[in-house]
Coordinates of C-alpha atoms and ligand atoms in Angstrom, one line a residue:
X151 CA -19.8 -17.3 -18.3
X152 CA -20.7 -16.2 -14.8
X153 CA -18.2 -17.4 -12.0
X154 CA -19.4 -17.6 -8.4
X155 CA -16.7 -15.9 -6.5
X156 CA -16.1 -18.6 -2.8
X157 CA -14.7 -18.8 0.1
X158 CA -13.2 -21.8 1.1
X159 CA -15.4 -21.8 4.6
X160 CA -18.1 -21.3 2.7
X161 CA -18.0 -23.7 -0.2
X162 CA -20.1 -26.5 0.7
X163 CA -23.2 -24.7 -0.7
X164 CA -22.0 -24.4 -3.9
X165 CA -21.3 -28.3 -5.0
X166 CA -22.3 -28.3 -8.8
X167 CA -21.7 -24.5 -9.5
X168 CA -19.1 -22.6 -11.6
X169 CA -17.3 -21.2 -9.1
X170 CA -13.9 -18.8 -8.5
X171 CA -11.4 -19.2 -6.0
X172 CA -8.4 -17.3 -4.8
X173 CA -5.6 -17.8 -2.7
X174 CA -2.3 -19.0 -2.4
X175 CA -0.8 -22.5 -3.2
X176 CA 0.2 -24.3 -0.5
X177 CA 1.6 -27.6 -2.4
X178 CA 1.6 -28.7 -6.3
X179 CA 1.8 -32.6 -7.0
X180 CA 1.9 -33.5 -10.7
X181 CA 0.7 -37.3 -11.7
X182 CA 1.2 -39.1 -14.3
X183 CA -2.2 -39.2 -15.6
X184 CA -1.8 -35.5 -17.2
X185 CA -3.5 -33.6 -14.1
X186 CA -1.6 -31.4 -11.2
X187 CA -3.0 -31.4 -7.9
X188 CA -3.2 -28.1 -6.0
X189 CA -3.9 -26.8 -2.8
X190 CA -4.9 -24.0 -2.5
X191 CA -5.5 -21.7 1.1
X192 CA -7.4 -18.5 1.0
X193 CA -7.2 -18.0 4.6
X194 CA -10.9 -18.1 5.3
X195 CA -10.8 -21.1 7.3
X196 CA -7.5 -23.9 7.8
X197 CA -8.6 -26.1 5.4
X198 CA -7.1 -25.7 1.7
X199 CA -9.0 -26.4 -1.7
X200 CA -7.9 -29.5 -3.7
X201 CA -7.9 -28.1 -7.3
X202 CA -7.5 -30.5 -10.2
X203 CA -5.6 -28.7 -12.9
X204 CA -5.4 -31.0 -16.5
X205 CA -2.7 -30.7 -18.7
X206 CA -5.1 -29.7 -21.2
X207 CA -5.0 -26.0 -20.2
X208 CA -3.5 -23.9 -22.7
X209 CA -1.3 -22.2 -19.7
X210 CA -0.2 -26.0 -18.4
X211 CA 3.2 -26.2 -19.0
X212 CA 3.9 -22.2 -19.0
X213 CA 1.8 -21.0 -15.6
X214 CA 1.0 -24.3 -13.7
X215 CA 4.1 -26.3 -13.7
X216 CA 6.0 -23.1 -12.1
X217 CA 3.8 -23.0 -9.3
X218 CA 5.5 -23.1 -5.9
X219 CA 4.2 -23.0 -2.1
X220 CA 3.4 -19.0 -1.8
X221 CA 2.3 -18.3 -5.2
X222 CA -1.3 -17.0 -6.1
X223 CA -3.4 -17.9 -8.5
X224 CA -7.3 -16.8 -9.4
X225 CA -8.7 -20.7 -10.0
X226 CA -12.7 -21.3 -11.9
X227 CA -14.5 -24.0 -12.8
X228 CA -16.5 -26.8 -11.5
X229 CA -16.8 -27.7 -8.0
X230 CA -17.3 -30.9 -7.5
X231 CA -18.2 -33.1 -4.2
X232 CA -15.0 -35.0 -4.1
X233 CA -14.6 -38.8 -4.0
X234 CA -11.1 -38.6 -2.0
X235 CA -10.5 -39.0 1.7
X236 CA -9.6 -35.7 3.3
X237 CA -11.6 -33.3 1.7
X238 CA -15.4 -32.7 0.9
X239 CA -15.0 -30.9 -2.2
X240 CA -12.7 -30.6 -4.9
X241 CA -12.5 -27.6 -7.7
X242 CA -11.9 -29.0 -11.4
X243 CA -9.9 -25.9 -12.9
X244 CA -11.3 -25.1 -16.5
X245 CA -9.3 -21.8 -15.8
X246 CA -6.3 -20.6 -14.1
X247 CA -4.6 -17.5 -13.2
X248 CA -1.3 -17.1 -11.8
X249 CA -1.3 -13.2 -10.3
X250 CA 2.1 -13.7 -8.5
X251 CA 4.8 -16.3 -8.4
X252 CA 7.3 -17.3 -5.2
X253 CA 10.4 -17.8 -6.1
X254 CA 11.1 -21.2 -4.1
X255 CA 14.9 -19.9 -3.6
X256 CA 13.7 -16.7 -1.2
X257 CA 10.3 -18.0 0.0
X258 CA 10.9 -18.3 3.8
X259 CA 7.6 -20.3 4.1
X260 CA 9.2 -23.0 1.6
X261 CA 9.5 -25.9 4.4
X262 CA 6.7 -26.5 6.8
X263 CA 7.3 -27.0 10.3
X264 CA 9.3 -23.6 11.0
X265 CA 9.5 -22.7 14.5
X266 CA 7.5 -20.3 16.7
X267 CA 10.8 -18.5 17.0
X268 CA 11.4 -18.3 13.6
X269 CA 8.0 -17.1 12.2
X270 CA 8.7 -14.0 14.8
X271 CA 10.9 -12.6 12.4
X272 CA 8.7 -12.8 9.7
X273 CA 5.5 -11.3 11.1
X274 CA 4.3 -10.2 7.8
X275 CA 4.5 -13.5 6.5
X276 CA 3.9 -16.0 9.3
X277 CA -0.2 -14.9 9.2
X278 CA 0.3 -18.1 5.7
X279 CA 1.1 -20.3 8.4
X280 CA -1.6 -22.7 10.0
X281 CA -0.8 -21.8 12.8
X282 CA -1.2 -18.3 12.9
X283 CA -3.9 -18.1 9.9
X284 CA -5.7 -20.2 13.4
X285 CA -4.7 -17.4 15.7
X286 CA -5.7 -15.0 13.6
X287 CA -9.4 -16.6 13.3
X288 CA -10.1 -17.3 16.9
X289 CA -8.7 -13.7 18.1
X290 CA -11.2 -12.6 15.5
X291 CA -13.8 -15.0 16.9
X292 CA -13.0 -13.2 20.6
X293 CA -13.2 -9.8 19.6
X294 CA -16.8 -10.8 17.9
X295 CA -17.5 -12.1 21.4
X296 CA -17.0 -9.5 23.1
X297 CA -18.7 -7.3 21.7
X298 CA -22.0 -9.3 21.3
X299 CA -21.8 -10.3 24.6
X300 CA -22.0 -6.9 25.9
X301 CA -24.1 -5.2 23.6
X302 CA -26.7 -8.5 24.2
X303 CA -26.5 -7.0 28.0
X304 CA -26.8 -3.5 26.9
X305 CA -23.4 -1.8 27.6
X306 CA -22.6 0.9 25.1
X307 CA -19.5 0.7 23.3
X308 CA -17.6 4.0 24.2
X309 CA -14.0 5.1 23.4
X310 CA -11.7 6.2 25.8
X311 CA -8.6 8.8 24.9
X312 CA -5.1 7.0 24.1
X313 CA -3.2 9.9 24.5
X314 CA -3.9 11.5 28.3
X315 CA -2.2 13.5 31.3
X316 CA -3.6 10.8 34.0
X317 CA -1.5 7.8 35.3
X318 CA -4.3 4.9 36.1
X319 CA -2.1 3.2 39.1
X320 CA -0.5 6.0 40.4
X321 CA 2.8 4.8 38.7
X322 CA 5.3 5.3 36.3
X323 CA 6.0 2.8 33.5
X324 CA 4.3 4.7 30.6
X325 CA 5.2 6.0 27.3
X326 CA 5.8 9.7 27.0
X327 CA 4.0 11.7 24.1
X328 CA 6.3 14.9 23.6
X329 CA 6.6 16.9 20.6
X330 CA 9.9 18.5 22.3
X331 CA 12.9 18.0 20.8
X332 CA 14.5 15.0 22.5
X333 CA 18.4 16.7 21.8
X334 CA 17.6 19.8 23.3
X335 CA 14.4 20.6 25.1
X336 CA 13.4 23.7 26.6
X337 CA 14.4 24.0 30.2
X338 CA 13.1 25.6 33.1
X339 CA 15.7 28.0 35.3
X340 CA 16.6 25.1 37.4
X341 CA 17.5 22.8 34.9
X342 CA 14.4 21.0 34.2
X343 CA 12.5 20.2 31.1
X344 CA 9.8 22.7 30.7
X345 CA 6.5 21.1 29.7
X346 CA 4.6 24.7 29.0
X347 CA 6.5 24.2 26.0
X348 CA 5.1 20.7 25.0
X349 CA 2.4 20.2 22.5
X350 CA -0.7 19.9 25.0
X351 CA 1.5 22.6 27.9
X352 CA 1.9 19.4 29.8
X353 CA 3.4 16.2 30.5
X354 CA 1.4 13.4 28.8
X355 CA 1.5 9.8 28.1
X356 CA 0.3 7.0 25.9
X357 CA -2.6 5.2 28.0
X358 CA -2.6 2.4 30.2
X359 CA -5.6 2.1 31.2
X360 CA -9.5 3.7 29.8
X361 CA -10.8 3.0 33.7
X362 CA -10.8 6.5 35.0
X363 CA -12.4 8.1 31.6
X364 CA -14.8 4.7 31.9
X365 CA -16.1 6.2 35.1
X366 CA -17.0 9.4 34.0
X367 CA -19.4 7.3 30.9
X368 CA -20.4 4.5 33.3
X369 CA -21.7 7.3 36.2
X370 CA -24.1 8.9 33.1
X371 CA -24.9 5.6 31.0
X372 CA -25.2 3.0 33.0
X373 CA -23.0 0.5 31.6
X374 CA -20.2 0.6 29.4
X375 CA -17.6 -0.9 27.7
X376 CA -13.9 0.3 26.3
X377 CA -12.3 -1.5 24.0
X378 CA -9.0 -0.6 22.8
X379 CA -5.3 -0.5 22.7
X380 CA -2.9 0.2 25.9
X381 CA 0.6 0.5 26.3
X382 CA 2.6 -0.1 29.6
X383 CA 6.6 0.5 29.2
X384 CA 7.4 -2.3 31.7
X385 CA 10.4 -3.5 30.8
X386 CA 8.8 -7.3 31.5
X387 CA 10.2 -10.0 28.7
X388 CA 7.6 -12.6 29.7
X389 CA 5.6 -14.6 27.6
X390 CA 2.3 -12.9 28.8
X391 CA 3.2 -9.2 28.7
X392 CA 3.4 -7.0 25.2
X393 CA 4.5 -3.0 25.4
X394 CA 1.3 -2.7 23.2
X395 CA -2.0 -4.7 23.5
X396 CA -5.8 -4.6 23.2
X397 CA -8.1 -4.2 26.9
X398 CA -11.3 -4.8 27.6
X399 CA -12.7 -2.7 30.1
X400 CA -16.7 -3.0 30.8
X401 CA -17.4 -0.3 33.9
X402 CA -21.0 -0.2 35.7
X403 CA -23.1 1.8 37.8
X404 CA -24.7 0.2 40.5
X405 CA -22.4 -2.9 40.8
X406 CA -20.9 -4.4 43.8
X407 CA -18.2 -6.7 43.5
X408 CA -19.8 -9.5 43.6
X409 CA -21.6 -8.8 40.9
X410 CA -18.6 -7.8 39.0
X411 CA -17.6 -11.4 39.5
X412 CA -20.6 -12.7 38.2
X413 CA -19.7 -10.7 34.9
X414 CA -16.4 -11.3 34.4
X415 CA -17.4 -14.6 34.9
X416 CA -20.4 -15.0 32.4
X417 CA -18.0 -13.3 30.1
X418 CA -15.1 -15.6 30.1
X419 CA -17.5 -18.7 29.7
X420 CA -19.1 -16.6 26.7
X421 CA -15.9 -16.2 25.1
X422 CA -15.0 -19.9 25.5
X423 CA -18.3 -21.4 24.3
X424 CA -18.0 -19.6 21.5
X425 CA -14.9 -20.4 20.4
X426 CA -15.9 -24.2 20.9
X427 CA -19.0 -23.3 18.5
X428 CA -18.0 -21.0 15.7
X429 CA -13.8 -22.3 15.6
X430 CA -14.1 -25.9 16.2
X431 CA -11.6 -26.5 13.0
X432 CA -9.1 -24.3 14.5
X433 CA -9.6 -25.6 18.2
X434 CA -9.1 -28.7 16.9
X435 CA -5.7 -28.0 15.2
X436 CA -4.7 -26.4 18.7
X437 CA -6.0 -29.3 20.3
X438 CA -3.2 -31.6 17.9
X439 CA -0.3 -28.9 17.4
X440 CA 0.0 -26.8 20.3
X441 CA -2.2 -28.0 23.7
X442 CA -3.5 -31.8 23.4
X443 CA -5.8 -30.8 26.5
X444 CA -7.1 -27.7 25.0
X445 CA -10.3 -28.5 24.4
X446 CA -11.5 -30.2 27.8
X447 CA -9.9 -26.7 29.1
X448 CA -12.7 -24.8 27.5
X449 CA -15.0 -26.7 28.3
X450 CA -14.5 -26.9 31.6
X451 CA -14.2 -23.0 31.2
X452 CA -17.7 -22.8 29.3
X453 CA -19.3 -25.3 31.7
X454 CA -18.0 -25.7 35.3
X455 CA -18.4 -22.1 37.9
X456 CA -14.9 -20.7 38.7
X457 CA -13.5 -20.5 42.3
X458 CA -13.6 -17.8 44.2
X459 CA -11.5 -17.3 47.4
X460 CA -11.0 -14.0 49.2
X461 CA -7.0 -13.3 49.3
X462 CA -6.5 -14.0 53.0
X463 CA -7.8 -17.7 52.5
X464 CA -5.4 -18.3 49.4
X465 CA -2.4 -16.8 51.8
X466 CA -3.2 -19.9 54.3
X467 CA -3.9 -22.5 51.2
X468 CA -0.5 -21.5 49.8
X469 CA 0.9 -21.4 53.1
X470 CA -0.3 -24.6 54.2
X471 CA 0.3 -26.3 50.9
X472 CA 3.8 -27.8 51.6
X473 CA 5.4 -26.4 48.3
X474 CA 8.2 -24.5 48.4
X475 CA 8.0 -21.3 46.7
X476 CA 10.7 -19.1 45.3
X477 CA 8.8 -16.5 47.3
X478 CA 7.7 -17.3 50.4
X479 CA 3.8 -17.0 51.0
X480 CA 3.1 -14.0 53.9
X481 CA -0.2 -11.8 54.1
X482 CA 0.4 -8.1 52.5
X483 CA 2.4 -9.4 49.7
X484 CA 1.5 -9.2 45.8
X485 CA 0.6 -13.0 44.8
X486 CA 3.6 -13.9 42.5
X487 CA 3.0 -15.7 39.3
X488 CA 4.1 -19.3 40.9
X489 CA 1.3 -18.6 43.5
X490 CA -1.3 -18.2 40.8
X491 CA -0.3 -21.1 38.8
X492 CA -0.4 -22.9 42.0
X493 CA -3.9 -22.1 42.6
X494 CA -5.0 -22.7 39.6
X495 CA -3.3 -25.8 38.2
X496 CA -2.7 -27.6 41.1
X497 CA -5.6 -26.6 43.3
X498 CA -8.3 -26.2 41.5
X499 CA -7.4 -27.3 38.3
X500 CA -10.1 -23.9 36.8
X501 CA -10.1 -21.1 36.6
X502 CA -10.4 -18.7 40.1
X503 CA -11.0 -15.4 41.3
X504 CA -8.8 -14.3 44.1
X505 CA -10.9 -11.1 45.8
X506 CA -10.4 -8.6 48.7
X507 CA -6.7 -7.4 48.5
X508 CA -4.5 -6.0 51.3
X509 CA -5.0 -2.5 50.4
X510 CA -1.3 -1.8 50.5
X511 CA -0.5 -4.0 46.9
X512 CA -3.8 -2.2 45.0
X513 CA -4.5 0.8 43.1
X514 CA -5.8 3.8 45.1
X515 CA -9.3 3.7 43.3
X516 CA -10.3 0.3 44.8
X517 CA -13.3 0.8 47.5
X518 CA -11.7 0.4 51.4
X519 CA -13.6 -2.4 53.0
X520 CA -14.7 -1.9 56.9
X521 CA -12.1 -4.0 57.5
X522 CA -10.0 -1.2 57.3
X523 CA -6.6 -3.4 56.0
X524 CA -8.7 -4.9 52.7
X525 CA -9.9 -3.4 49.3
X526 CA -12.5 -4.3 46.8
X527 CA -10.2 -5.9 44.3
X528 CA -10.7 -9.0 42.3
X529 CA -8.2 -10.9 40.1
X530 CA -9.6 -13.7 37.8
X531 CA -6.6 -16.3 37.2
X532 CA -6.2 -19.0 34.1
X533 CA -4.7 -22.3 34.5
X534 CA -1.5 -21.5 32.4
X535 CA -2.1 -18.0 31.6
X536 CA -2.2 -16.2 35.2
X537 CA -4.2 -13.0 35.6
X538 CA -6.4 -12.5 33.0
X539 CA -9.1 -9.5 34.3
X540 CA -8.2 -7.6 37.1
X541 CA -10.8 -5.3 38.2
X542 CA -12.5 -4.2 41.4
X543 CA -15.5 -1.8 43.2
X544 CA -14.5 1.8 43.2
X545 CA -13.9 4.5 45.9
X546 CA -17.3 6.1 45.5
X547 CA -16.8 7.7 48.7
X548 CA -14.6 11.4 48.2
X549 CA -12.9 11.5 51.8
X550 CA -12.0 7.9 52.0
X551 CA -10.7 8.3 48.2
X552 CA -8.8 11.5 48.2
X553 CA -6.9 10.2 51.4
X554 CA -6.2 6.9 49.7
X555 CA -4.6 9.4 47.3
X556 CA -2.5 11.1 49.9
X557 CA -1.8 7.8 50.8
X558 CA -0.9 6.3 47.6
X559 CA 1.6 9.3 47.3
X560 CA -1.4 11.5 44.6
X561 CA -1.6 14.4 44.6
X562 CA -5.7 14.9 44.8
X563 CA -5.8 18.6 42.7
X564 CA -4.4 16.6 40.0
X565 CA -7.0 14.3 39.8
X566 CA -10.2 17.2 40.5
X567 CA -12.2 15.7 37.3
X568 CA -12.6 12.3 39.1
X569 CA -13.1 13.4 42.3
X570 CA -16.5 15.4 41.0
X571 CA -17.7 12.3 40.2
X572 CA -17.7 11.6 43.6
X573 CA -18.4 15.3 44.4
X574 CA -21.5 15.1 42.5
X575 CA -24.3 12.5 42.6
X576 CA -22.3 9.7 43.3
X577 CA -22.8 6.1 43.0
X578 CA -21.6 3.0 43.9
X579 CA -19.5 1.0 40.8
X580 CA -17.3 -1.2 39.6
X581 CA -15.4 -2.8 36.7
X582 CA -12.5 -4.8 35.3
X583 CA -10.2 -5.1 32.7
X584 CA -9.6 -7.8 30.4
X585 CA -6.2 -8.3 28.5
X586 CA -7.1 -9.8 24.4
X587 CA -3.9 -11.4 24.2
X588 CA -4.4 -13.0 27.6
X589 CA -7.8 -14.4 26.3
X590 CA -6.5 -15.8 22.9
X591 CA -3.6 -17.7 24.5
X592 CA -6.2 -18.9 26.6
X593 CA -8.6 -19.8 24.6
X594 CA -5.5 -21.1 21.5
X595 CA -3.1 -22.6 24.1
X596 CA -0.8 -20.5 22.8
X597 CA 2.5 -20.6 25.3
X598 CA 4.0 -17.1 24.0
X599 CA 1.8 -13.6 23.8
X600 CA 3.6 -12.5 21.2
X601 CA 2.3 -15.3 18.8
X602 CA -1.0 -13.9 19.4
X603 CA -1.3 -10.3 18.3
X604 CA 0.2 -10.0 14.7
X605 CA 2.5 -7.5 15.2
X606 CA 4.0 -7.7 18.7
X607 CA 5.7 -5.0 20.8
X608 CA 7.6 -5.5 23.0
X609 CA 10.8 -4.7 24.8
X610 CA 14.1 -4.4 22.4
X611 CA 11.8 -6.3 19.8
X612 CA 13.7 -4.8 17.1
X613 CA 12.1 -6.4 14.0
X614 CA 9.7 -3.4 13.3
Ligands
ATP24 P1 0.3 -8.3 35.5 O1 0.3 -8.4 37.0 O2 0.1 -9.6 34.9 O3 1.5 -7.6 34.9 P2 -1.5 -6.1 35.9 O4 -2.0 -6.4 37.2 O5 -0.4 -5.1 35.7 O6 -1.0 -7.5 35.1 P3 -3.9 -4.8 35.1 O7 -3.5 -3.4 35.3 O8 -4.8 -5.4 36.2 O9 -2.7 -5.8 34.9 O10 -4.6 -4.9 33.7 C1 -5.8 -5.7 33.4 C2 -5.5 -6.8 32.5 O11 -4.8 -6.4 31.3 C3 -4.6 -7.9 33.0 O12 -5.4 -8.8 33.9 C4 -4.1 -8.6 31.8 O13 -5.0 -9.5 31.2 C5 -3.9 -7.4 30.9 N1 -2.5 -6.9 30.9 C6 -1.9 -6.1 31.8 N2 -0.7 -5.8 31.4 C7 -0.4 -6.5 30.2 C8 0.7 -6.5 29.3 N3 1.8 -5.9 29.6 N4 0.5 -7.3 28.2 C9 -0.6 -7.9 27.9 N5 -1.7 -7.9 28.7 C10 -1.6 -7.2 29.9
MN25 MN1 -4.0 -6.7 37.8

């Protein structure tokens, strides 16, 4: 007989047809009437698959009546259009294969209702859970975003080294790649560690950024995008920053700011609609276990145009706002996280983009305004979440940027590869850089980062 192998999400075509199903069990019930009832979750969307199991099967009492929550099973027969509440469809098993039983006694997934906490410790299992098997989905749903979004707009997708010798802010916090032995490494006369030695005759370190190699594609192509993993050793144990996670980072030739805005813009509302349209299932079990408002949140996203406000007028909004802040609100100082949250949640209530910087809190590849005291920079902030791009318009001009070297403490030699794209038919750019993780527990309502990448890393995490 020939069994049509489904998916759950994709069942409803196949009411009437002889169909195969596998997965694990999420519950047995046995009645009375000689049938089991199973459901059954193969992760292809939240919903499980009743199965109707009669005690008729040769296997009945040996196979089904051992069957626990975590056990998987290779189910056929009929699928039927089911008369019950709760469910559309409902599989009548004329066949069923257990390939692997739980034991309920070590099964960590045996109760429901485990905490966030909890599931941490058991990454390679928590991805059963609802709740992450919904993560898991949307982030998928994100990265699918992305990538149509920019390829509809005709970026090319281009990858960006991990491993390199250039630091992208001019400071440390990065994770060394050395093949020198860490007891004992070859020193120089006075004492230091001797890097001719190394693998690549050089220092070098795990990426934090694809922005400066970006450049070099963006000044020949037009407009690209990277799209890839970063690493930052900041030793910050928040919930929205991970040792290791995935950036975005479109870069175009012939942009201005504001039309970096208007980018990072469309491209947030992109990411949201879809979500909305291809996830709904899984917004709406966000929507009942982790964020109640989560949906109105996207739409507003999706629907309403974000705020923009230069940096100097949200210094006298905060300042004139009559909350008292842990740190007190002065022009030339970085915009703490309280700021942000105050902008966005109790301001605005939307998202915002904070632009034009005091040059002295940004990276030395922003483009100096006339002003003389701002730079180009732009930082789109989410209710909740914070900063979730940060980007800006480069230096395009080489004096003004190899002094803002000098002046950011860079040695400009070090950096001659960039600087000849200034040197040699130079253009006027810009770009930003989206954080993944940022845009899932935007977009899930998710409170932690690390319950948004499946395998976090992060600081002293020491469950890998
Ligand atoms: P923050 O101030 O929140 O630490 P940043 O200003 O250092 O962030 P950028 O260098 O501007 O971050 O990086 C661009 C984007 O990458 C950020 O807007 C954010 O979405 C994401 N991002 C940065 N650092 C992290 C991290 N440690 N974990 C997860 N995402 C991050
Ligand atoms: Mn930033």
């Amino acid at each position: 007989m020939q069994w049509l192998p489904v998916s759950k999400a994709r069942i409803a075509d196949s009411v009437g047809r002889l169909v195969e199903i596998r997965g694990w069990v999420r519950t047995r019930r046995d009645s009375k009437g000689g049938f089991s009832f199973l459901e059954i979750n193969d992760g292809s969307c939240l919903g499980n698959l009743q199965v109707i199991v009669p005690s008729s099967l040769p296997n009945y009492n040996s196979d089904v009546l051992k069957l626990n929550v975590g056990a998987s099973v290779t189910v056929r027969g009929e699928l039927k259009a089911s008369p019950g509440k709760g469910q559309a469809t409902e599989l009548a098993a004329a066949d069923l294969v257990v390939l692997g039983l739980a034991d309920p006694g070590g099964y960590p997934l045996q109760k429901k209702g485990a905490s966030l906490e909890f599931l941490r410790s058991i990454a390679h299992l928590r991805p059963r859970t609802n709740t992450f098997g919904a993560v898991s989905r949307v982030r998928n749903q994100v990265c699918s975003s992305i990538h149509s979004f920019f390829q509809e707009r005709g970026f090319l997708y281009v990858n960006t080294p991990i491993i390199t010798a250039s630091d992208c802010e001019g400071a440390g916090q990065m994770f060394r790649v050395t093949t020198l032995d860490a007891q004992n490494p070859p020193r120089n006369p006075d004492g230091s560690v001797d890097h001719d030695k190394d693998f690549f005759g050089k220092p070098t370190h795990l990426t934090v950024s694809g922005q400066l190699e970006g450049e070099a594609l963006a000044c020949a192509l037009g407009r690209i995008y990277t799209f890839g993993p970063t690493f930052r050793a900041e030793n910050s144990n928040t919930t929205r920053h991970l040792s290791e996670f995935w950036m975005v980072e479109p870069e175009v030739a012939f942009f201005q700011l504001e039309d970096n805005m208007d980018l990072a813009e469309a491209f947030l509302r992109r990411i949201a609609s879809d979500a909305l349209n291809h996830c709904a299932e899984d917004i709406q079990f966000f929507a009942e276990r982790i964020d109640p408002n989560i949906r109105s949140t996207l739409l507003s996203l999706a629907e309403e145009p974000f705020e923009r406000l230069s940096y100097t007028e949200a210094v006298a909004r905060l300042a004139n706002s009559g909350e008292v802040f842990e740190h007190p609100v002065k022009w030339g100082m970085d915009l703490q996280s309280e700021h942000e949250r105050w902008i966005t949640e109790k301001l605005f209530r939307r998202p915002a983009i904070v632009h034009d910087y005091p040059r002295e809190i940004k990276a030395f590849y922003m483009r100096l305004s006339d002003d003389g005291k701002t730079v180009r920079a732009m930082d789109v902030l989410a209710p909740r979440v914070g900063e979730i791009i940060g980007g800006s318009q480069r230096e395009e001009r080489l004096e003004i940027l190899e002094s803002r070297m000098r002046e950011c403490g860079l040695d400009p030699d070090a950096y001659s590869w960039y600087l000849d794209l200034r040197r040699f038919g130079t253009v006027p750019h810009a770009g930003f850089g989206l954080g993944l993780e940022r845009a899932v527990q935007m977009i899930t309502g998710m409170t932690n980062i690390r319950d948004v990448i499946p395998f976090p890393r992060a600081p002293r995490l020491a469950d890998f």
